[in-house]
Amino acid sequence: MLLQSLYGLKQASRVWNETIDKHLKSMGFEPADADPCVYTRGEGEDECIVCLYVDDMLIASRQKAVIASVKAGIAEKFRIKDLGRARFILGIEIDYDMERRTLGISQKAYTESSIKKFGQENAKPCLTPLEPGVQLTKADEPQTEEDKAKMKSKPYRSLVGSLMYLACGTRPDILVAVAKLSRFLENPGEKHWDAGIKVVRYLLKTKDVGIVYDGLLGTQLEAYSDADWAGNRDDRRSVSGMLLMMCGARRSRRLSL
């Protein structure tokens, strides 16, 4: 008789999530409506936030005693490993400056590995992700079987995927370029590949760039939105964008066609 889920089975991750969710709720935490992997408990000085990614957790509170009590509550049921103050999680580096009250996040290590992955360590850096006014269209897609076979040897999807991970993480400055490149995953051409490599060469010059949140600026949200008019040359669809700022830096963003 099997009394628990086996590690590696397809349903194991769901069973684990149900288990940790139930335990956190028993400790008084409630999942956020916007993100069920973010749990909150208490208010003011006693407020505590737990961010859950499978079996990795970030615990934040103004009071160290609150954090300690939450760790103890989790340890009552699960075997845990306390890694101390978060410095690196999910490929993102976290940097604190307590005097200036800033928190910075970046992906330098991942950026460097991507630069190496696509053989651009010794390339000439670029000043921008895309040249101003550059147009990437379906007219640049390969038309002959010979050209299509040539492009199959280039890891275009892997290139765009690597760039997308950075754009969705700590590099919103490449988001527009990556969004344009993502339109040609099915049948990329040489021009699309060259444009993707140009983004990598831009990262070569800006690999230390990240996002910095300034605690002195407060937590007032600022929202911005904009759109072009029939900017897609292939079907004349418009591109719209939204940016949500907090503490002087990007909090959330959305770009859609």
PDB file of C-alpha atoms in Angstrom:
ATOM      1  CA  MET A   1       0.000   0.000   0.000  1.00  0.00           C
ATOM      2  CA  LEU A   2       1.375   3.413  -1.021  1.00  0.00           C
ATOM      3  CA  LEU A   3       0.750   5.988   1.701  1.00  0.00           C
ATOM      4  CA  GLN A   4       2.379   8.992   0.047  1.00  0.00           C
ATOM      5  CA  SER A   5       3.366  10.323  -3.343  1.00  0.00           C
ATOM      6  CA  LEU A   6       6.634   9.056  -4.808  1.00  0.00           C
ATOM      7  CA  TYR A   7       9.321  11.557  -5.742  1.00  0.00           C
ATOM      8  CA  GLY A   8       9.493  11.993  -9.505  1.00  0.00           C
ATOM      9  CA  LEU A   9       5.921  11.044 -10.323  1.00  0.00           C
ATOM     10  CA  LYS A  10       3.974  13.593 -12.369  1.00  0.00           C
ATOM     11  CA  GLN A  11       1.485  14.172  -9.546  1.00  0.00           C
ATOM     12  CA  ALA A  12       4.188  14.522  -6.858  1.00  0.00           C
ATOM     13  CA  SER A  13       4.662  18.270  -7.352  1.00  0.00           C
ATOM     14  CA  ARG A  14       0.927  18.901  -7.004  1.00  0.00           C
ATOM     15  CA  VAL A  15       0.724  16.796  -3.858  1.00  0.00           C
ATOM     16  CA  TRP A  16       3.690  18.693  -2.400  1.00  0.00           C
ATOM     17  CA  ASN A  17       2.114  22.056  -3.200  1.00  0.00           C
ATOM     18  CA  GLU A  18      -1.148  21.011  -1.568  1.00  0.00           C
ATOM     19  CA  THR A  19       0.797  19.882   1.509  1.00  0.00           C
ATOM     20  CA  ILE A  20       2.864  23.051   1.981  1.00  0.00           C
ATOM     21  CA  ASP A  21      -0.165  25.218   1.152  1.00  0.00           C
ATOM     22  CA  LYS A  22      -2.189  23.510   3.875  1.00  0.00           C
ATOM     23  CA  HIS A  23       0.622  23.904   6.413  1.00  0.00           C
ATOM     24  CA  LEU A  24       1.198  27.598   5.670  1.00  0.00           C
ATOM     25  CA  LYS A  25      -2.526  28.257   5.997  1.00  0.00           C
ATOM     26  CA  SER A  26      -2.517  26.431   9.341  1.00  0.00           C
ATOM     27  CA  MET A  27       0.145  28.940  10.441  1.00  0.00           C
ATOM     28  CA  GLY A  28      -2.171  31.823   9.588  1.00  0.00           C
ATOM     29  CA  PHE A  29      -0.874  32.646   6.104  1.00  0.00           C
ATOM     30  CA  GLU A  30      -3.155  33.386   3.170  1.00  0.00           C
ATOM     31  CA  PRO A  31      -2.191  33.278  -0.524  1.00  0.00           C
ATOM     32  CA  ALA A  32      -2.416  36.522  -2.472  1.00  0.00           C
ATOM     33  CA  ASP A  33      -5.159  36.865  -5.062  1.00  0.00           C
ATOM     34  CA  ALA A  34      -2.698  38.092  -7.700  1.00  0.00           C
ATOM     35  CA  ASP A  35      -0.141  35.332  -7.043  1.00  0.00           C
ATOM     36  CA  PRO A  36      -1.055  32.155  -5.102  1.00  0.00           C
ATOM     37  CA  CYS A  37       2.650  31.485  -4.466  1.00  0.00           C
ATOM     38  CA  VAL A  38       2.928  34.619  -2.305  1.00  0.00           C
ATOM     39  CA  TYR A  39       1.571  34.225   1.235  1.00  0.00           C
ATOM     40  CA  THR A  40       1.005  36.989   3.786  1.00  0.00           C
ATOM     41  CA  ARG A  41       0.232  37.105   7.497  1.00  0.00           C
ATOM     42  CA  GLY A  42      -0.196  39.926   9.988  1.00  0.00           C
ATOM     43  CA  GLU A  43       0.007  43.686   9.606  1.00  0.00           C
ATOM     44  CA  GLY A  44       2.407  46.507  10.396  1.00  0.00           C
ATOM     45  CA  GLU A  45       5.546  45.464  12.254  1.00  0.00           C
ATOM     46  CA  ASP A  46       4.275  41.877  12.532  1.00  0.00           C
ATOM     47  CA  GLU A  47       3.578  41.443   8.832  1.00  0.00           C
ATOM     48  CA  CYS A  48       5.347  38.512   7.184  1.00  0.00           C
ATOM     49  CA  ILE A  49       5.537  37.545   3.517  1.00  0.00           C
ATOM     50  CA  VAL A  50       6.496  34.092   2.257  1.00  0.00           C
ATOM     51  CA  CYS A  51       7.329  33.570  -1.430  1.00  0.00           C
ATOM     52  CA  LEU A  52       7.158  29.942  -2.519  1.00  0.00           C
ATOM     53  CA  TYR A  53       8.808  28.357  -5.554  1.00  0.00           C
ATOM     54  CA  VAL A  54       8.303  24.572  -5.375  1.00  0.00           C
ATOM     55  CA  ASP A  55      10.324  23.849  -2.202  1.00  0.00           C
ATOM     56  CA  ASP A  56      12.371  27.062  -2.125  1.00  0.00           C
ATOM     57  CA  MET A  57      11.139  29.900   0.080  1.00  0.00           C
ATOM     58  CA  LEU A  58      11.880  33.549   0.701  1.00  0.00           C
ATOM     59  CA  ILE A  59      10.669  34.902   4.043  1.00  0.00           C
ATOM     60  CA  ALA A  60      10.463  38.658   4.619  1.00  0.00           C
ATOM     61  CA  SER A  61       9.452  40.715   7.646  1.00  0.00           C
ATOM     62  CA  ARG A  62      10.459  43.890   9.482  1.00  0.00           C
ATOM     63  CA  GLN A  63      11.102  41.822  12.617  1.00  0.00           C
ATOM     64  CA  LYS A  64      13.763  39.111  12.811  1.00  0.00           C
ATOM     65  CA  ALA A  65      11.763  37.433  15.573  1.00  0.00           C
ATOM     66  CA  VAL A  66       8.821  37.025  13.207  1.00  0.00           C
ATOM     67  CA  ILE A  67      11.046  35.407  10.590  1.00  0.00           C
ATOM     68  CA  ALA A  68      12.507  33.073  13.221  1.00  0.00           C
ATOM     69  CA  SER A  69       9.052  31.999  14.391  1.00  0.00           C
ATOM     70  CA  VAL A  70       7.941  31.251  10.820  1.00  0.00           C
ATOM     71  CA  LYS A  71      11.058  29.170  10.205  1.00  0.00           C
ATOM     72  CA  ALA A  72      10.388  27.268  13.418  1.00  0.00           C
ATOM     73  CA  GLY A  73       6.783  26.654  12.405  1.00  0.00           C
ATOM     74  CA  ILE A  74       7.828  25.232   9.046  1.00  0.00           C
ATOM     75  CA  ALA A  75      10.581  23.140  10.651  1.00  0.00           C
ATOM     76  CA  GLU A  76       8.015  21.468  12.910  1.00  0.00           C
ATOM     77  CA  LYS A  77       6.686  19.558   9.908  1.00  0.00           C
ATOM     78  CA  PHE A  78       9.452  19.633   7.294  1.00  0.00           C
ATOM     79  CA  ARG A  79      13.206  19.207   7.255  1.00  0.00           C
ATOM     80  CA  ILE A  80      14.581  22.586   6.195  1.00  0.00           C
ATOM     81  CA  LYS A  81      17.932  24.111   5.291  1.00  0.00           C
ATOM     82  CA  ASP A  82      18.386  27.722   6.378  1.00  0.00           C
ATOM     83  CA  LEU A  83      20.627  29.533   3.871  1.00  0.00           C
ATOM     84  CA  GLY A  84      20.523  32.840   5.731  1.00  0.00           C
ATOM     85  CA  ARG A  85      19.936  36.160   4.016  1.00  0.00           C
ATOM     86  CA  ALA A  86      18.974  35.654   0.375  1.00  0.00           C
ATOM     87  CA  ARG A  87      21.830  36.438  -1.986  1.00  0.00           C
ATOM     88  CA  PHE A  88      21.070  34.257  -5.010  1.00  0.00           C
ATOM     89  CA  ILE A  89      17.805  32.584  -6.006  1.00  0.00           C
ATOM     90  CA  LEU A  90      16.522  31.221  -9.326  1.00  0.00           C
ATOM     91  CA  GLY A  91      19.449  32.731 -11.202  1.00  0.00           C
ATOM     92  CA  ILE A  92      18.869  36.185  -9.722  1.00  0.00           C
ATOM     93  CA  GLU A  93      21.487  37.898  -7.568  1.00  0.00           C
ATOM     94  CA  ILE A  94      20.233  40.068  -4.701  1.00  0.00           C
ATOM     95  CA  ASP A  95      22.278  42.973  -3.356  1.00  0.00           C
ATOM     96  CA  TYR A  96      21.395  44.980  -0.236  1.00  0.00           C
ATOM     97  CA  ASP A  97      22.632  48.401   0.849  1.00  0.00           C
ATOM     98  CA  MET A  98      21.185  48.986   4.303  1.00  0.00           C
ATOM     99  CA  GLU A  99      22.648  52.504   4.627  1.00  0.00           C
ATOM    100  CA  ARG A 100      21.127  53.720   1.375  1.00  0.00           C
ATOM    101  CA  ARG A 101      18.056  51.527   1.872  1.00  0.00           C
ATOM    102  CA  THR A 102      18.271  50.031  -1.603  1.00  0.00           C
ATOM    103  CA  LEU A 103      17.755  46.521  -2.909  1.00  0.00           C
ATOM    104  CA  GLY A 104      19.195  45.526  -6.260  1.00  0.00           C
ATOM    105  CA  ILE A 105      18.502  42.449  -8.361  1.00  0.00           C
ATOM    106  CA  SER A 106      20.536  41.353 -11.365  1.00  0.00           C
ATOM    107  CA  GLN A 107      21.429  38.307 -13.454  1.00  0.00           C
ATOM    108  CA  LYS A 108      25.094  38.835 -14.238  1.00  0.00           C
ATOM    109  CA  ALA A 109      26.037  35.156 -13.931  1.00  0.00           C
ATOM    110  CA  TYR A 110      23.213  34.062 -16.232  1.00  0.00           C
ATOM    111  CA  THR A 111      24.025  36.868 -18.666  1.00  0.00           C
ATOM    112  CA  GLU A 112      27.672  35.803 -18.847  1.00  0.00           C
ATOM    113  CA  SER A 113      26.699  32.167 -19.409  1.00  0.00           C
ATOM    114  CA  SER A 114      24.363  33.229 -22.237  1.00  0.00           C
ATOM    115  CA  ILE A 115      27.092  35.332 -23.850  1.00  0.00           C
ATOM    116  CA  LYS A 116      29.409  32.329 -23.739  1.00  0.00           C
ATOM    117  CA  LYS A 117      26.688  29.946 -24.923  1.00  0.00           C
ATOM    118  CA  PHE A 118      26.276  31.891 -28.152  1.00  0.00           C
ATOM    119  CA  GLY A 119      29.987  32.524 -28.655  1.00  0.00           C
ATOM    120  CA  GLN A 120      30.035  36.290 -28.166  1.00  0.00           C
ATOM    121  CA  GLU A 121      32.676  36.615 -25.417  1.00  0.00           C
ATOM    122  CA  ASN A 122      35.126  38.367 -27.741  1.00  0.00           C
ATOM    123  CA  ALA A 123      32.603  40.157 -29.945  1.00  0.00           C
ATOM    124  CA  LYS A 124      32.337  43.923 -30.285  1.00  0.00           C
ATOM    125  CA  PRO A 125      29.720  45.203 -27.798  1.00  0.00           C
ATOM    126  CA  CYS A 126      26.631  47.020 -29.080  1.00  0.00           C
ATOM    127  CA  LEU A 127      25.226  50.224 -27.621  1.00  0.00           C
ATOM    128  CA  THR A 128      21.551  49.322 -28.112  1.00  0.00           C
ATOM    129  CA  PRO A 129      19.514  46.077 -28.245  1.00  0.00           C
ATOM    130  CA  LEU A 130      18.202  46.993 -31.717  1.00  0.00           C
ATOM    131  CA  GLU A 131      19.178  49.646 -34.214  1.00  0.00           C
ATOM    132  CA  PRO A 132      16.689  52.552 -34.247  1.00  0.00           C
ATOM    133  CA  GLY A 133      14.042  52.021 -36.902  1.00  0.00           C
ATOM    134  CA  VAL A 134      15.011  48.420 -37.666  1.00  0.00           C
ATOM    135  CA  GLN A 135      12.124  46.344 -39.014  1.00  0.00           C
ATOM    136  CA  LEU A 136      11.904  42.569 -38.638  1.00  0.00           C
ATOM    137  CA  THR A 137       9.236  41.055 -40.881  1.00  0.00           C
ATOM    138  CA  LYS A 138       8.126  37.776 -42.426  1.00  0.00           C
ATOM    139  CA  ALA A 139       9.738  38.947 -45.646  1.00  0.00           C
ATOM    140  CA  ASP A 140      13.047  38.131 -43.933  1.00  0.00           C
ATOM    141  CA  GLU A 141      12.043  34.497 -43.366  1.00  0.00           C
ATOM    142  CA  PRO A 142      13.790  31.826 -45.501  1.00  0.00           C
ATOM    143  CA  GLN A 143      11.790  30.955 -48.615  1.00  0.00           C
ATOM    144  CA  THR A 144      13.702  28.001 -50.067  1.00  0.00           C
ATOM    145  CA  GLU A 145      14.245  24.595 -48.510  1.00  0.00           C
ATOM    146  CA  GLU A 146      17.991  25.176 -48.688  1.00  0.00           C
ATOM    147  CA  ASP A 147      17.730  28.379 -46.656  1.00  0.00           C
ATOM    148  CA  LYS A 148      15.376  26.729 -44.166  1.00  0.00           C
ATOM    149  CA  ALA A 149      17.820  23.851 -43.681  1.00  0.00           C
ATOM    150  CA  LYS A 150      20.634  26.342 -43.113  1.00  0.00           C
ATOM    151  CA  MET A 151      18.676  28.123 -40.398  1.00  0.00           C
ATOM    152  CA  LYS A 152      17.837  24.851 -38.646  1.00  0.00           C
ATOM    153  CA  SER A 153      21.505  24.614 -37.663  1.00  0.00           C
ATOM    154  CA  LYS A 154      21.153  27.834 -35.649  1.00  0.00           C
ATOM    155  CA  PRO A 155      19.622  27.551 -32.133  1.00  0.00           C
ATOM    156  CA  TYR A 156      17.234  30.463 -32.656  1.00  0.00           C
ATOM    157  CA  ARG A 157      14.598  29.282 -30.198  1.00  0.00           C
ATOM    158  CA  SER A 158      17.235  28.703 -27.542  1.00  0.00           C
ATOM    159  CA  LEU A 159      18.595  32.201 -28.190  1.00  0.00           C
ATOM    160  CA  VAL A 160      15.185  33.846 -27.827  1.00  0.00           C
ATOM    161  CA  GLY A 161      14.379  31.726 -24.768  1.00  0.00           C
ATOM    162  CA  SER A 162      17.585  32.791 -23.022  1.00  0.00           C
ATOM    163  CA  LEU A 163      16.908  36.440 -23.799  1.00  0.00           C
ATOM    164  CA  MET A 164      13.274  36.127 -22.710  1.00  0.00           C
ATOM    165  CA  TYR A 165      14.335  34.788 -19.299  1.00  0.00           C
ATOM    166  CA  LEU A 166      16.471  37.890 -18.804  1.00  0.00           C
ATOM    167  CA  ALA A 167      13.811  40.263 -20.147  1.00  0.00           C
ATOM    168  CA  CYS A 168      11.173  38.852 -17.800  1.00  0.00           C
ATOM    169  CA  GLY A 169      13.608  38.954 -14.888  1.00  0.00           C
ATOM    170  CA  THR A 170      15.884  41.928 -14.400  1.00  0.00           C
ATOM    171  CA  ARG A 171      16.436  43.266 -17.940  1.00  0.00           C
ATOM    172  CA  PRO A 172      13.286  45.071 -19.114  1.00  0.00           C
ATOM    173  CA  ASP A 173      15.515  47.162 -21.403  1.00  0.00           C
ATOM    174  CA  ILE A 174      15.662  44.268 -23.897  1.00  0.00           C
ATOM    175  CA  LEU A 175      11.965  43.380 -23.693  1.00  0.00           C
ATOM    176  CA  VAL A 176      10.875  45.170 -26.876  1.00  0.00           C
ATOM    177  CA  ALA A 177      13.688  43.585 -28.881  1.00  0.00           C
ATOM    178  CA  VAL A 178      12.897  40.115 -27.525  1.00  0.00           C
ATOM    179  CA  ALA A 179       9.182  40.564 -28.229  1.00  0.00           C
ATOM    180  CA  LYS A 180       9.985  41.303 -31.870  1.00  0.00           C
ATOM    181  CA  LEU A 181      12.313  38.309 -32.130  1.00  0.00           C
ATOM    182  CA  SER A 182       9.649  36.041 -30.625  1.00  0.00           C
ATOM    183  CA  ARG A 183       7.369  36.548 -33.631  1.00  0.00           C
ATOM    184  CA  PHE A 184       9.603  34.406 -35.834  1.00  0.00           C
ATOM    185  CA  LEU A 185      10.186  31.268 -33.762  1.00  0.00           C
ATOM    186  CA  GLU A 186       8.549  29.029 -36.371  1.00  0.00           C
ATOM    187  CA  ASN A 187      10.606  30.123 -39.370  1.00  0.00           C
ATOM    188  CA  PRO A 188      13.452  32.509 -38.447  1.00  0.00           C
ATOM    189  CA  GLY A 189      15.689  33.989 -41.078  1.00  0.00           C
ATOM    190  CA  GLU A 190      19.292  35.139 -41.117  1.00  0.00           C
ATOM    191  CA  LYS A 191      18.275  38.731 -40.344  1.00  0.00           C
ATOM    192  CA  HIS A 192      16.312  37.585 -37.295  1.00  0.00           C
ATOM    193  CA  TRP A 193      19.281  35.550 -36.052  1.00  0.00           C
ATOM    194  CA  ASP A 194      21.657  38.482 -36.526  1.00  0.00           C
ATOM    195  CA  ALA A 195      19.258  40.736 -34.611  1.00  0.00           C
ATOM    196  CA  GLY A 196      19.175  38.238 -31.742  1.00  0.00           C
ATOM    197  CA  ILE A 197      22.965  38.059 -31.626  1.00  0.00           C
ATOM    198  CA  LYS A 198      23.048  41.848 -31.535  1.00  0.00           C
ATOM    199  CA  VAL A 199      21.001  41.738 -28.323  1.00  0.00           C
ATOM    200  CA  VAL A 200      23.580  39.350 -26.854  1.00  0.00           C
ATOM    201  CA  ARG A 201      26.351  41.764 -27.830  1.00  0.00           C
ATOM    202  CA  TYR A 202      24.405  44.545 -26.110  1.00  0.00           C
ATOM    203  CA  LEU A 203      24.349  42.379 -22.973  1.00  0.00           C
ATOM    204  CA  LEU A 204      28.116  42.027 -23.281  1.00  0.00           C
ATOM    205  CA  LYS A 205      28.412  45.760 -22.612  1.00  0.00           C
ATOM    206  CA  THR A 206      25.655  45.934 -19.971  1.00  0.00           C
ATOM    207  CA  LYS A 207      25.949  42.636 -18.071  1.00  0.00           C
ATOM    208  CA  ASP A 208      26.193  44.472 -14.725  1.00  0.00           C
ATOM    209  CA  VAL A 209      22.887  46.276 -15.281  1.00  0.00           C
ATOM    210  CA  GLY A 210      19.933  45.292 -13.101  1.00  0.00           C
ATOM    211  CA  ILE A 211      16.996  46.771 -11.214  1.00  0.00           C
ATOM    212  CA  VAL A 212      17.446  48.849  -8.046  1.00  0.00           C
ATOM    213  CA  TYR A 213      14.585  49.580  -5.654  1.00  0.00           C
ATOM    214  CA  ASP A 214      15.005  52.676  -3.472  1.00  0.00           C
ATOM    215  CA  GLY A 215      13.292  52.360  -0.091  1.00  0.00           C
ATOM    216  CA  LEU A 216      13.489  56.119   0.458  1.00  0.00           C
ATOM    217  CA  LEU A 217      11.094  56.722  -2.437  1.00  0.00           C
ATOM    218  CA  GLY A 218       8.215  54.959  -0.722  1.00  0.00           C
ATOM    219  CA  THR A 219       5.851  52.336  -2.092  1.00  0.00           C
ATOM    220  CA  GLN A 220       3.507  54.564  -4.085  1.00  0.00           C
ATOM    221  CA  LEU A 221       2.616  52.791  -7.336  1.00  0.00           C
ATOM    222  CA  GLU A 222       2.996  54.577 -10.667  1.00  0.00           C
ATOM    223  CA  ALA A 223       1.402  53.182 -13.815  1.00  0.00           C
ATOM    224  CA  TYR A 224       2.163  54.050 -17.439  1.00  0.00           C
ATOM    225  CA  SER A 225       0.746  52.771 -20.711  1.00  0.00           C
ATOM    226  CA  ASP A 226       1.248  53.452 -24.395  1.00  0.00           C
ATOM    227  CA  ALA A 227       0.669  51.926 -27.809  1.00  0.00           C
ATOM    228  CA  ASP A 228       1.768  52.391 -31.379  1.00  0.00           C
ATOM    229  CA  TRP A 229      -0.580  52.476 -34.363  1.00  0.00           C
ATOM    230  CA  ALA A 230      -0.472  49.507 -36.739  1.00  0.00           C
ATOM    231  CA  GLY A 231       3.230  49.082 -36.029  1.00  0.00           C
ATOM    232  CA  ASN A 232       3.459  45.463 -37.171  1.00  0.00           C
ATOM    233  CA  ARG A 233       4.495  45.565 -40.828  1.00  0.00           C
ATOM    234  CA  ASP A 234       3.128  42.068 -41.521  1.00  0.00           C
ATOM    235  CA  ASP A 235      -0.477  42.419 -40.367  1.00  0.00           C
ATOM    236  CA  ARG A 236      -0.703  46.065 -39.210  1.00  0.00           C
ATOM    237  CA  ARG A 237      -1.626  45.066 -35.689  1.00  0.00           C
ATOM    238  CA  SER A 238      -0.767  47.527 -32.924  1.00  0.00           C
ATOM    239  CA  VAL A 239       1.557  46.904 -29.990  1.00  0.00           C
ATOM    240  CA  SER A 240       0.494  48.084 -26.539  1.00  0.00           C
ATOM    241  CA  GLY A 241       2.501  48.203 -23.344  1.00  0.00           C
ATOM    242  CA  MET A 242       2.017  48.748 -19.623  1.00  0.00           C
ATOM    243  CA  LEU A 243       4.581  49.567 -16.945  1.00  0.00           C
ATOM    244  CA  LEU A 244       4.025  49.552 -13.185  1.00  0.00           C
ATOM    245  CA  MET A 245       6.682  51.307 -11.072  1.00  0.00           C
ATOM    246  CA  MET A 246       7.391  51.179  -7.342  1.00  0.00           C
ATOM    247  CA  CYS A 247      10.340  52.477  -5.305  1.00  0.00           C
ATOM    248  CA  GLY A 248      11.747  54.069  -8.432  1.00  0.00           C
ATOM    249  CA  ALA A 249      11.977  50.870 -10.469  1.00  0.00           C
ATOM    250  CA  ARG A 250       9.918  48.472 -12.517  1.00  0.00           C
ATOM    251  CA  ARG A 251       7.428  46.411 -10.528  1.00  0.00           C
ATOM    252  CA  SER A 252       5.497  44.817 -13.377  1.00  0.00           C
ATOM    253  CA  ARG A 253       5.233  45.126 -17.145  1.00  0.00           C
ATOM    254  CA  ARG A 254       3.213  43.807 -20.041  1.00  0.00           C
ATOM    255  CA  LEU A 255       3.729  44.007 -23.780  1.00  0.00           C
ATOM    256  CA  SER A 256       1.110  42.645 -26.154  1.00  0.00           C
ATOM    257  CA  LEU A 257       0.358  42.604 -29.873  1.00  0.00           C
TER     258      LEU A 257
END
